[in-house]
Amino acid sequence: MQTRLDMERIRAARRVIDPVFLDSPLYRCEALEPVLGCSLNIKLETANPVRSFKGRATEVVADQLARSDSRAVVCASAGNLGQALAWSGRHRDLDVTVVASRFATPAKLDRIRALGATLELVDGDHELARQRAAAIAHSEGIRLLEDSLDLETCEAAATIALELVPCLEPYDDPLRPLRSADRPPEYGRPVVLVALGGGAMATGIGYVLKTLTPHVEVVCVQPHGAPAMTRSWHQRRVVSTDTTNTIADGVAGRHPIPEVLEDLLVVADDAVLVHESSIITAIRLLHDHAGLIAEPSAALGIAAVLEDPARFADRPVTTIICGSNVDQTKYRNWI
Amino acid sequence: MQTRLDMERIRAARRVIDPVFLDSPLYRCEALEPVLGCSLNIKLETANPVRSFKGRATEVVADQLARSDSRAVVCASAGNLGQALAWSGRHRDLDVTVVASRFATPAKLDRIRALGATLELVDGDHELARQRAAAIAHSEGIRLLEDSLDLETCEAAATIALELVPCLEPYDDPLRPLRSADRPPEYGRPVVLVALGGGAMATGIGYVLKTLTPHVEVVCVQPHGAPAMTRSWHQRRVVSTDTTNTIADGVAGRHPIPEVLEDLLVVADDAVLVHESSIITAIRLLHDHAGLIAEPSAALGIAAVLEDPARFADRPVTTIICGSNVDQTKYRNWI
């Protein structure tokens, strides 16, 4: 399997990531199963200081920088990466700059500021923020952290999958975290549903699962309102879009990165698009039946099951609740 | 320190509890700190199959029963213990009966039924359910699981405190789960705020902390609407009440158990009462600033800080979010 990712580096990433981000909860959520028609495991990446999985990546990057001569870093972010980089940089005395769209979720921007990073807002979308971050890095000669392009972001996200593997292996594995009696009967092929944006999480998790549990289907999920990477995956070439229109701010890119697409073509079994209404229903179901607050990007997996129940019927489904940083006014409307 | 609890049994409990309940998330929640005026660590006991800490206790009890000749058990429950006992009993083929008030939170009762337990409702409050459960156990000759009286429930809850100890120890402890840089400066004496109902969690956690980290203050929190155990603690004798009136259904007992009170007098530094309005504010703050759904009993610690900010100002506060099983209609009103 030819990708940019490397299993040894992924295992090494675990050793530098603060334990507060590792070994996040993984459990069966039976209350949602009758609604979804499948069995459901939840991997919860929100019970940590930055309420998203991005801390895994920024820990790796900040650890590198802290060991180097360069102690300044800039990234573009829809909010979660920036918040995590601010957190990881703060206690290593790094100089962190985050560039974000002025239309980003205000709660995420507030947290970036509160964590002591310099926040620069651009009058455009995430792609403009990416350009601006690159310009800052170039003019100031500092590290540019590019989500999904920089391998650390993919390989750190891949550590999530290392933690999934035991529950995806056959029942007789003595190391499984879920005891056999609480695991649903495996009527069908296990499937892991991963939110797809820039591709860091999807390529990272896909790489580990395809390497260690090749029987597991890896399905990426993106909103119809931000379909660039999914279209690219299906056409096997980079397809950009002119605009995005989705509540799932965390995955709303327009210009897929060629190297990431190459990896995704190797490790993903499918990429599907879901409607905004399904994302909102998924958010509400997670609230009502699982007691979880999920941001829209974190609800994409559940939305995919809602849109194609026949495909997932009676199968063991695992999805990653990858963030909970929501705008509270919008959230109250969604639920 | 003379109590009924035993550290070796507490450590042994960890070995029979399903790992899905152990090592729950523990992290600093900075977003709430400016609102509360203290530093705040959250111990999250809701990211598991039964959405409360009660699974720790029922795992220990169900493990005992599965090794014995008696495979039937009955308990009274406000909902969380019954749900957890149903879960633990199901995959050990135990015959589980749960007695609850017909005024219990419907979502909790639904989950007890869904997990395959026999549910019997009584036309009264939790104290009547306790009497009925005892009568069933007596007439059928089966195990009665009595929350807080049965040592397993206290010692299993005490395993939570074993997981807290590393973050309460001095900064130079190499085993701490939170790296020093993410730990707030310790301006004052660390305090752990524990919801107080029957007393299982409070005595369990108090015992471990007083044994291993005696410098930590242990403060129990109960609603004014269900003050029996708090009054008993202050008067050093059992004080019952005629009624309860609180949204915190999980802690709404009227008749404290003498043996539990004896233990609580040894291990708790204080017991305080909070108003319903503070509990609701705490629920809303946890929702808005921490992204967490907490049932009323789980919000008691935050409510205590809200009611007495001067007492906790600038101190390192740790609280246990012990359950998230809420009535969704009520919850939407609270937030």
XYZ file of C-alpha atoms in Angstrom:
670
model
C 0.000 0.000 0.000
C 1.687 3.172 -1.209
C 0.855 6.293 0.765
C 2.816 9.046 2.462
C 1.939 7.647 5.879
C 4.085 5.399 8.025
C 2.988 3.052 10.806
C 6.148 3.516 12.844
C 5.733 7.280 12.867
C 2.089 6.839 13.850
C 3.072 4.670 16.797
C 5.773 7.185 17.691
C 3.198 9.993 17.635
C 1.409 8.361 20.563
C 4.506 8.857 22.660
C 4.587 12.652 22.294
C 0.860 13.375 22.433
C -0.325 14.532 25.868
C -2.203 11.593 27.441
C -5.245 13.828 27.894
C -5.928 13.342 24.170
C -5.195 9.606 23.982
C -7.371 6.572 24.637
C -10.564 8.546 24.296
C -13.833 6.797 25.165
C -14.984 4.022 22.839
C -18.301 2.414 23.612
C -21.409 0.928 22.151
C -24.329 3.347 22.023
C -27.348 1.064 22.035
C -29.896 3.820 22.498
C -29.248 5.005 18.934
C -29.337 1.564 17.363
C -33.113 1.200 16.932
C -33.199 4.603 15.238
C -30.314 3.835 12.900
C -30.973 0.154 12.217
C -27.350 -0.795 12.750
C -25.153 -1.430 15.731
C -23.126 1.581 16.754
C -19.805 2.196 18.428
C -18.920 5.762 19.325
C -15.363 7.043 19.531
C -15.563 10.260 21.506
C -12.916 12.877 20.720
C -14.550 15.776 22.560
C -13.768 15.051 26.226
C -10.469 16.923 26.305
C -9.263 20.508 26.837
C -9.958 21.624 23.248
C -13.074 19.555 22.559
C -11.820 18.094 19.271
C -9.402 15.497 17.906
C -7.026 18.177 16.629
C -5.002 18.181 19.840
C -3.415 14.927 18.743
C -1.911 16.662 15.697
C -0.865 19.876 17.362
C 0.889 17.977 20.119
C 3.119 16.302 17.553
C 3.843 19.542 15.707
C 4.424 21.565 18.868
C 6.728 18.871 20.221
C 8.841 19.125 17.041
C 8.978 22.904 17.256
C 9.878 22.895 20.917
C 12.890 20.755 20.056
C 13.900 23.001 17.153
C 15.370 26.488 16.833
C 12.166 27.838 15.351
C 9.536 28.528 17.940
C 6.950 30.305 15.814
C 4.163 28.679 13.859
C 1.172 29.825 11.848
C -1.839 27.887 10.624
C -5.119 28.514 8.890
C -8.028 27.036 10.750
C -11.784 26.819 10.767
C -11.320 26.937 14.510
C -10.469 23.532 15.934
C -6.915 23.236 14.625
C -6.178 26.779 15.747
C -7.565 26.165 19.207
C -5.535 22.993 19.552
C -2.353 24.625 18.266
C -2.828 27.466 20.722
C -3.212 24.930 23.546
C -0.189 22.842 22.531
C 1.934 25.901 21.851
C 1.112 27.677 25.071
C 2.817 25.304 27.418
C 5.825 24.987 25.184
C 6.258 28.754 24.880
C 5.637 28.771 21.158
C 4.571 31.859 19.263
C 1.292 30.754 17.675
C -0.591 32.670 14.983
C -3.944 31.445 13.716
C -5.609 32.765 10.576
C -9.324 32.210 10.280
C -12.281 33.378 8.304
C -14.236 36.136 9.981
C -17.252 33.915 9.385
C -15.825 31.117 11.537
C -17.776 29.884 14.567
C -17.386 32.667 17.172
C -16.998 30.234 20.075
C -13.974 28.676 18.367
C -12.387 32.091 17.761
C -12.987 33.085 21.378
C -11.168 29.989 22.603
C -8.206 30.628 20.276
C -7.841 34.106 21.750
C -8.327 32.868 25.311
C -5.521 30.350 24.842
C -3.140 33.154 24.017
C -2.640 32.776 20.282
C -2.519 35.694 17.875
C -5.697 35.531 15.819
C -5.913 37.150 12.402
C -9.246 37.200 10.606
C -9.588 37.349 6.830
C -12.571 38.701 4.979
C -13.244 35.516 3.072
C -13.564 31.778 3.522
C -11.143 29.117 4.738
C -9.267 29.032 1.430
C -8.389 32.700 1.788
C -7.229 31.990 5.346
C -4.951 29.278 3.955
C -3.419 31.749 1.490
C -2.908 34.333 4.187
C -1.295 31.842 6.560
C 1.104 30.780 3.808
C 1.980 34.414 3.130
C 2.693 35.044 6.810
C 4.890 31.963 7.031
C 6.778 33.033 3.909
C 7.318 36.640 4.940
C 8.261 35.843 8.520
C 10.194 32.696 7.779
C 8.254 30.618 10.301
C 6.691 27.173 10.264
C 3.460 26.883 8.314
C 1.251 24.119 9.674
C -0.919 22.957 6.802
C -3.743 20.693 7.871
C -3.859 17.441 5.866
C -0.820 18.348 3.760
C 1.544 18.112 6.703
C 1.942 14.456 7.471
C 1.912 15.055 11.214
C -1.749 16.013 11.005
C -2.629 12.775 9.204
C -0.449 10.515 11.298
C -1.617 12.037 14.566
C -5.243 11.548 13.542
C -4.261 7.992 12.679
C -3.596 7.326 16.357
C -7.387 7.347 16.788
C -7.554 4.286 14.568
C -4.914 2.458 16.617
C -7.413 2.741 19.460
C -10.259 1.449 17.280
C -8.498 -1.649 16.066
C -9.156 -3.848 19.126
C -12.925 -3.425 18.815
C -12.821 -4.214 15.101
C -10.905 -7.427 15.478
C -12.548 -10.832 15.794
C -14.308 -11.710 19.026
C -11.577 -14.002 20.300
C -9.055 -11.228 20.696
C -8.233 -11.063 24.401
C -7.118 -7.446 24.216
C -10.372 -5.999 22.972
C -11.619 -3.032 25.010
C -15.258 -4.012 24.655
C -16.129 -7.335 26.195
C -17.647 -9.760 23.787
C -21.037 -9.782 25.449
C -21.469 -6.073 24.965
C -20.487 -6.252 21.334
C -23.305 -6.688 18.902
C -23.470 -9.769 16.722
C -21.547 -9.039 13.573
C -24.147 -9.534 10.923
C -22.201 -7.681 8.312
C -18.885 -6.182 7.406
C -17.690 -3.661 9.983
C -17.612 -0.101 8.718
C -15.970 3.025 10.049
C -17.512 6.344 9.072
C -15.076 9.267 9.002
C -15.765 12.952 8.449
C -13.982 14.187 5.326
C -12.659 17.717 4.994
C -9.060 18.334 4.051
C -8.476 14.630 4.521
C -6.134 14.395 7.509
C -8.471 12.281 9.616
C -9.761 10.213 6.716
C -6.335 9.326 5.334
C -4.894 8.737 8.792
C -7.667 6.483 10.008
C -8.022 4.810 6.620
C -4.318 4.010 6.480
C -4.265 2.302 9.872
C -7.451 0.339 9.282
C -6.423 -0.802 5.808
C -3.093 -1.906 7.230
C -4.273 -3.642 10.411
C -7.929 -4.524 9.761
C -8.349 -4.717 5.986
C -11.757 -6.382 6.358
C -13.166 -3.096 7.683
C -14.868 -0.767 5.216
C -13.727 2.869 5.436
C -16.361 5.336 4.286
C -15.691 9.083 4.183
C -18.574 11.493 4.643
C -18.799 15.074 3.434
C -21.708 17.516 3.068
C -23.255 18.160 -0.346
C -22.520 21.794 0.474
C -18.731 21.214 0.494
C -18.177 18.279 -1.865
C -14.769 19.017 -3.360
C -12.779 16.136 -1.883
C -15.567 13.623 -2.398
C -15.926 14.620 -6.049
C -12.174 14.439 -6.395
C -12.095 10.955 -4.915
C -14.748 9.694 -7.321
C -13.138 11.330 -10.374
C -9.630 10.381 -9.221
C -8.389 13.922 -9.885
C -8.516 17.213 -7.984
C -11.892 18.877 -8.396
C -12.304 22.305 -6.805
C -15.516 24.168 -6.128
C -16.223 27.880 -6.246
C -18.133 28.090 -2.996
C -19.173 26.075 0.029
C -22.517 26.144 1.752
C -22.763 23.973 4.845
C -23.153 24.202 8.597
C -20.250 21.734 8.864
C -17.617 24.457 9.091
C -14.881 22.014 10.042
C -14.912 20.289 6.641
C -15.748 23.200 4.355
C -12.747 23.299 2.010
C -12.863 24.049 -1.714
C -9.415 23.095 -2.988
C -8.338 19.515 -2.253
C -4.617 18.962 -1.828
C -3.285 16.598 -4.526
C -1.019 14.618 -2.186
C -3.869 14.038 0.248
C -6.200 12.927 -2.522
C -3.578 10.421 -3.672
C -3.490 8.894 -0.205
C -7.250 8.934 0.132
C -7.623 7.046 -3.148
C -5.526 4.280 -1.630
C -7.111 3.970 1.811
C -10.812 4.875 1.458
C -13.434 2.446 0.214
C -15.977 5.116 -0.535
C -16.823 8.779 -0.091
C -20.430 9.870 0.246
C -22.250 13.188 0.483
C -25.025 14.035 2.939
C -27.610 16.794 3.088
C -27.723 19.547 5.672
C -31.068 18.310 6.962
C -29.512 14.918 7.746
C -26.641 16.559 9.613
C -29.106 18.473 11.754
C -31.137 15.332 12.423
C -27.939 13.530 13.375
C -26.982 16.311 15.790
C -30.408 16.057 17.393
C -30.272 12.274 17.651
C -26.846 12.409 19.287
C -28.189 14.947 21.755
C -31.395 13.093 22.572
C -30.265 9.456 22.504
C -26.550 9.598 23.247
C -26.358 12.645 25.533
C -23.624 14.099 23.341
C -23.094 17.553 21.923
C -21.620 17.169 18.446
C -20.589 19.893 16.062
C -21.887 19.389 12.521
C -18.679 17.794 11.211
C -18.864 15.286 14.056
C -22.383 14.245 13.088
C -21.560 13.386 9.460
C -21.210 9.660 10.122
C -24.635 9.387 11.724
C -26.047 11.497 8.872
C -24.642 9.003 6.365
C -26.467 6.134 8.080
C -29.682 8.147 8.085
C -29.405 8.744 4.350
C -28.693 5.152 3.367
C -30.015 2.839 6.092
C -30.114 -0.167 3.763
C -26.388 0.029 3.194
C -25.606 -0.105 6.899
C -28.487 -2.284 8.100
C -27.449 -4.631 10.914
C -23.773 -3.880 10.365
C -21.351 -2.886 13.139
C -20.820 0.821 12.508
C -18.169 2.903 14.245
C -18.078 6.672 13.959
C -15.825 9.303 15.446
C -17.432 12.215 17.261
C -14.570 14.488 16.361
C -15.589 17.842 17.850
C -18.137 19.599 20.033
C -17.323 23.281 19.471
C -20.687 24.634 18.432
C -22.280 28.038 18.170
C -24.803 27.822 20.988
C -27.482 29.891 19.276
C -27.354 27.698 16.192
C -27.122 24.553 18.288
C -30.323 25.337 20.149
C -32.046 25.716 16.800
C -30.653 22.426 15.533
C -31.934 20.465 18.522
C -9.357 6.223 59.825
C -12.219 3.943 60.764
C -14.742 3.295 58.004
C -16.315 0.263 56.414
C -14.227 0.777 53.259
C -11.002 -0.994 52.389
C -8.297 0.147 49.979
C -7.354 -3.352 48.884
C -10.939 -4.161 47.949
C -11.143 -0.862 46.060
C -8.039 -1.728 44.067
C -9.442 -5.206 43.477
C -12.680 -3.686 42.163
C -10.765 -2.159 39.271
C -9.859 -5.629 38.113
C -13.450 -6.808 37.656
C -14.991 -3.618 36.281
C -15.349 -3.622 32.489
C -12.639 -1.311 31.113
C -15.311 0.710 29.318
C -16.107 2.300 32.702
C -12.528 2.820 33.896
C -10.072 5.652 33.301
C -12.787 8.056 32.270
C -11.721 11.442 30.875
C -10.121 13.870 33.300
C -9.222 17.275 31.966
C -9.035 20.940 32.745
C -12.021 22.913 31.500
C -10.637 26.417 31.104
C -13.678 27.797 29.338
C -15.643 27.606 32.581
C -12.947 29.098 34.760
C -13.657 32.808 34.152
C -17.327 32.186 34.954
C -16.580 30.269 38.145
C -13.540 32.160 39.371
C -11.614 28.998 40.161
C -9.609 26.523 38.150
C -11.615 23.494 37.133
C -10.882 19.853 36.407
C -13.699 17.730 35.074
C -13.943 13.993 35.650
C -16.411 12.763 33.042
C -18.401 9.664 33.982
C -20.948 9.856 31.166
C -19.036 8.565 28.136
C -19.922 4.908 28.607
C -22.783 2.561 27.703
C -25.027 3.621 30.608
C -24.090 7.299 30.789
C -23.381 7.321 34.520
C -20.783 6.183 37.047
C -23.058 3.432 38.349
C -21.624 0.872 35.932
C -18.549 0.650 38.138
C -20.668 -0.616 41.036
C -22.906 -2.959 39.103
C -19.910 -4.574 37.453
C -18.568 -5.555 40.860
C -21.913 -6.840 42.093
C -22.722 -8.704 38.886
C -19.284 -10.281 38.884
C -19.921 -11.625 42.411
C -23.325 -12.987 41.448
C -22.025 -14.607 38.277
C -19.550 -16.549 40.431
C -22.235 -17.551 42.942
C -25.175 -19.932 42.916
C -27.658 -17.075 43.081
C -28.172 -15.420 39.734
C -31.067 -13.121 40.570
C -30.823 -9.608 41.932
C -33.200 -6.763 42.693
C -32.517 -3.109 43.382
C -34.394 0.101 43.914
C -33.206 2.865 41.649
C -33.926 6.409 40.568
C -32.822 5.116 37.175
C -29.054 5.083 36.848
C -28.294 2.178 39.167
C -31.059 0.141 37.573
C -29.818 0.867 34.078
C -26.288 -0.084 35.031
C -27.397 -3.260 36.807
C -29.431 -4.249 33.763
C -26.352 -3.699 31.580
C -23.978 -5.618 33.844
C -26.474 -8.392 34.432
C -27.373 -8.901 30.798
C -24.085 -10.239 29.635
C -23.709 -12.443 32.663
C -27.183 -13.948 32.249
C -28.423 -12.593 35.543
C -32.077 -12.152 36.341
C -32.339 -8.430 37.105
C -35.355 -6.702 38.642
C -35.417 -2.944 39.116
C -37.966 -1.148 41.279
C -38.447 2.541 40.574
C -40.833 5.336 41.317
C -43.364 5.917 38.586
C -42.229 9.541 38.739
C -38.666 8.626 37.752
C -37.128 10.155 34.632
C -38.841 8.355 31.721
C -35.657 8.142 29.645
C -33.971 6.197 32.449
C -36.905 3.794 32.747
C -36.927 3.246 28.978
C -33.261 2.268 29.025
C -33.796 -0.161 31.932
C -36.485 -1.929 29.905
C -34.429 -1.841 26.725
C -31.552 -3.542 28.515
C -33.806 -6.454 29.378
C -34.418 -5.988 33.091
C -37.780 -6.499 34.733
C -39.007 -3.065 35.753
C -41.549 -2.625 38.524
C -42.952 0.827 39.225
C -44.261 1.915 42.599
C -46.775 4.667 43.175
C -44.555 6.698 45.448
C -41.042 8.053 45.734
C -37.648 6.405 45.890
C -38.070 5.396 49.530
C -41.142 3.353 48.651
C -39.164 1.738 45.827
C -36.506 0.775 48.380
C -39.115 -0.877 50.595
C -40.615 -2.754 47.664
C -37.219 -3.972 46.461
C -36.441 -5.259 49.944
C -39.782 -7.050 50.052
C -39.122 -8.717 46.704
C -35.678 -9.839 47.798
C -37.107 -11.230 51.011
C -40.013 -13.088 49.446
C -37.999 -14.485 46.540
C -34.830 -15.124 48.480
C -32.659 -13.230 46.016
C -29.870 -10.688 46.353
C -30.939 -7.196 47.283
C -28.550 -4.574 45.971
C -28.817 -1.591 48.270
C -27.122 1.507 46.944
C -24.738 3.056 49.482
C -25.427 0.414 52.132
C -23.779 -2.332 50.112
C -20.074 -1.725 50.312
C -19.554 -2.701 46.694
C -21.386 0.448 45.621
C -19.129 2.655 47.731
C -15.899 0.888 46.895
C -16.645 0.786 43.179
C -17.376 4.518 43.187
C -14.102 4.907 45.051
C -12.249 3.704 41.952
C -13.078 7.113 40.448
C -10.926 8.700 43.128
C -8.003 6.390 42.386
C -8.048 7.995 38.939
C -8.184 11.494 40.430
C -5.235 11.101 42.753
C -2.487 11.727 40.183
C -3.866 15.161 39.278
C -4.200 16.116 42.929
C -0.655 15.276 43.849
C 2.166 17.788 43.815
C 3.524 18.989 40.485
C 6.655 16.882 40.610
C 4.801 13.598 40.434
C 5.908 11.913 37.225
C 2.751 9.821 36.985
C 0.293 12.683 36.807
C -2.110 12.445 33.868
C -2.194 16.187 33.317
C 1.127 17.703 32.371
C 2.243 20.398 34.694
C 1.958 23.157 32.131
C -1.729 22.514 31.658
C -2.338 22.485 35.364
C -3.364 25.748 36.885
C -1.204 27.364 39.534
C -2.296 26.070 42.872
C -3.272 29.203 44.691
C -5.272 27.376 47.269
C -6.083 24.028 48.749
C -7.394 21.561 46.159
C -11.036 20.660 46.595
C -13.135 17.861 45.156
C -16.874 18.471 44.915
C -18.992 15.326 45.064
C -22.729 14.924 44.580
C -24.337 13.562 47.726
C -27.389 11.320 47.665
C -27.337 7.989 49.452
C -23.637 8.496 49.985
C -21.974 5.750 47.924
C -19.983 8.140 45.749
C -19.236 10.604 48.529
C -17.969 8.001 50.989
C -16.063 6.108 48.309
C -14.310 9.117 46.864
C -13.837 10.696 50.278
C -12.226 7.555 51.668
C -9.651 7.301 48.895
C -8.798 10.987 48.930
C -8.487 11.154 52.713
C -6.235 8.110 52.593
C -3.991 9.043 49.674
C -4.258 12.849 49.402
C -5.282 14.110 52.832
C -4.490 17.707 51.851
C -7.482 17.703 49.504
C -10.763 19.068 50.805
C -13.779 16.847 50.149
C -17.053 18.752 49.921
C -20.376 16.987 49.402
C -23.189 18.795 47.618
C -26.893 18.137 47.901
C -29.981 20.149 46.874
C -31.953 22.116 49.456
C -34.898 20.118 48.130
C -33.416 16.810 49.338
C -31.252 17.720 52.330
C -31.536 14.637 54.566
C -27.958 13.397 54.381
C -26.462 16.880 54.596
C -28.539 17.681 57.677
C -27.548 14.337 59.142
C -23.863 15.058 58.509
C -24.057 18.415 60.261
C -26.056 17.076 63.203
C -23.959 13.886 63.353
C -27.128 11.767 63.567
C -29.656 10.451 61.075
C -32.161 13.140 60.105
C -34.955 12.095 57.782
C -37.282 14.342 55.813
C -40.921 13.852 54.907
C -40.638 14.854 51.292
C -38.170 15.797 48.600
C -38.545 18.491 46.012
C -35.696 18.725 43.525
C -34.914 18.194 39.855
C -31.845 16.227 40.977
C -33.659 12.890 40.934
C -30.451 10.916 41.386
C -29.846 12.219 44.908
C -33.408 12.578 46.189
C -33.460 10.288 49.224
C -35.235 10.976 52.497
C -33.885 8.343 54.900
C -30.091 8.312 55.292
C -28.538 4.951 56.081
C -26.802 5.042 59.510
C -23.745 3.050 58.412
C -23.197 5.348 55.447
C -23.542 8.443 57.581
C -20.917 7.051 59.962
C -18.475 6.713 57.072
C -19.342 10.100 55.664
C -18.635 11.746 59.021
C -15.120 10.344 58.816
C -14.234 11.165 55.206
C -16.083 14.384 54.275
C -14.838 17.846 55.200
C -18.152 19.525 54.587
C -21.620 19.063 53.131
C -23.428 21.985 51.527
C -26.868 22.565 50.069
C -27.613 24.333 46.785
C -30.750 25.822 45.289
C -32.582 24.509 42.254
C -31.872 27.701 40.337
C -28.136 27.163 40.801
C -28.412 23.590 39.554
C -30.159 24.801 36.418
C -27.566 27.524 35.877
C -24.830 24.924 36.313
C -26.465 22.650 33.742
C -26.621 25.548 31.299
C -22.995 26.552 31.929
C -21.806 22.990 31.369
C -23.774 22.910 28.137
C -22.607 26.271 26.826
C -19.003 26.375 28.006
C -17.996 22.743 28.359
C -20.093 21.115 25.641
C -21.406 18.617 28.165
C -24.879 17.331 28.888
C -25.180 16.838 32.644
C -28.132 15.551 34.582
C -29.011 17.683 37.622
C -27.129 15.496 40.102
C -24.029 15.843 37.937
C -24.206 19.623 38.057
C -24.264 19.917 41.850
C -20.537 20.618 42.132
C -20.677 23.523 39.707
C -23.794 24.785 41.495
C -21.863 24.810 44.776
C -19.170 27.028 43.267
C -21.818 29.372 41.891
C -23.392 29.730 45.329
C -20.168 30.397 47.204
C -17.563 31.776 44.796
C -15.483 33.313 47.574
C -14.924 29.919 49.155
C -13.518 28.435 45.956
C -11.864 31.529 44.468
C -8.625 30.691 42.645
C -8.577 27.179 44.080
C -8.103 24.023 41.991
C -11.575 22.509 41.929
C -12.346 19.029 40.640
C -15.891 17.834 40.106
C -17.358 14.602 38.836
C -19.909 14.787 36.041
C -21.565 11.611 37.209
C -24.491 11.181 34.795
C -26.114 12.528 31.645
C -29.458 10.733 31.612
C -31.854 13.645 31.310
C -35.460 14.108 30.349
C -35.062 15.893 27.045
C -38.126 18.096 27.416
C -36.974 19.343 30.787
C -33.393 19.653 29.582
C -34.372 21.970 26.748
C -36.111 24.178 29.278
C -33.095 24.189 31.579
C -30.733 25.340 28.839
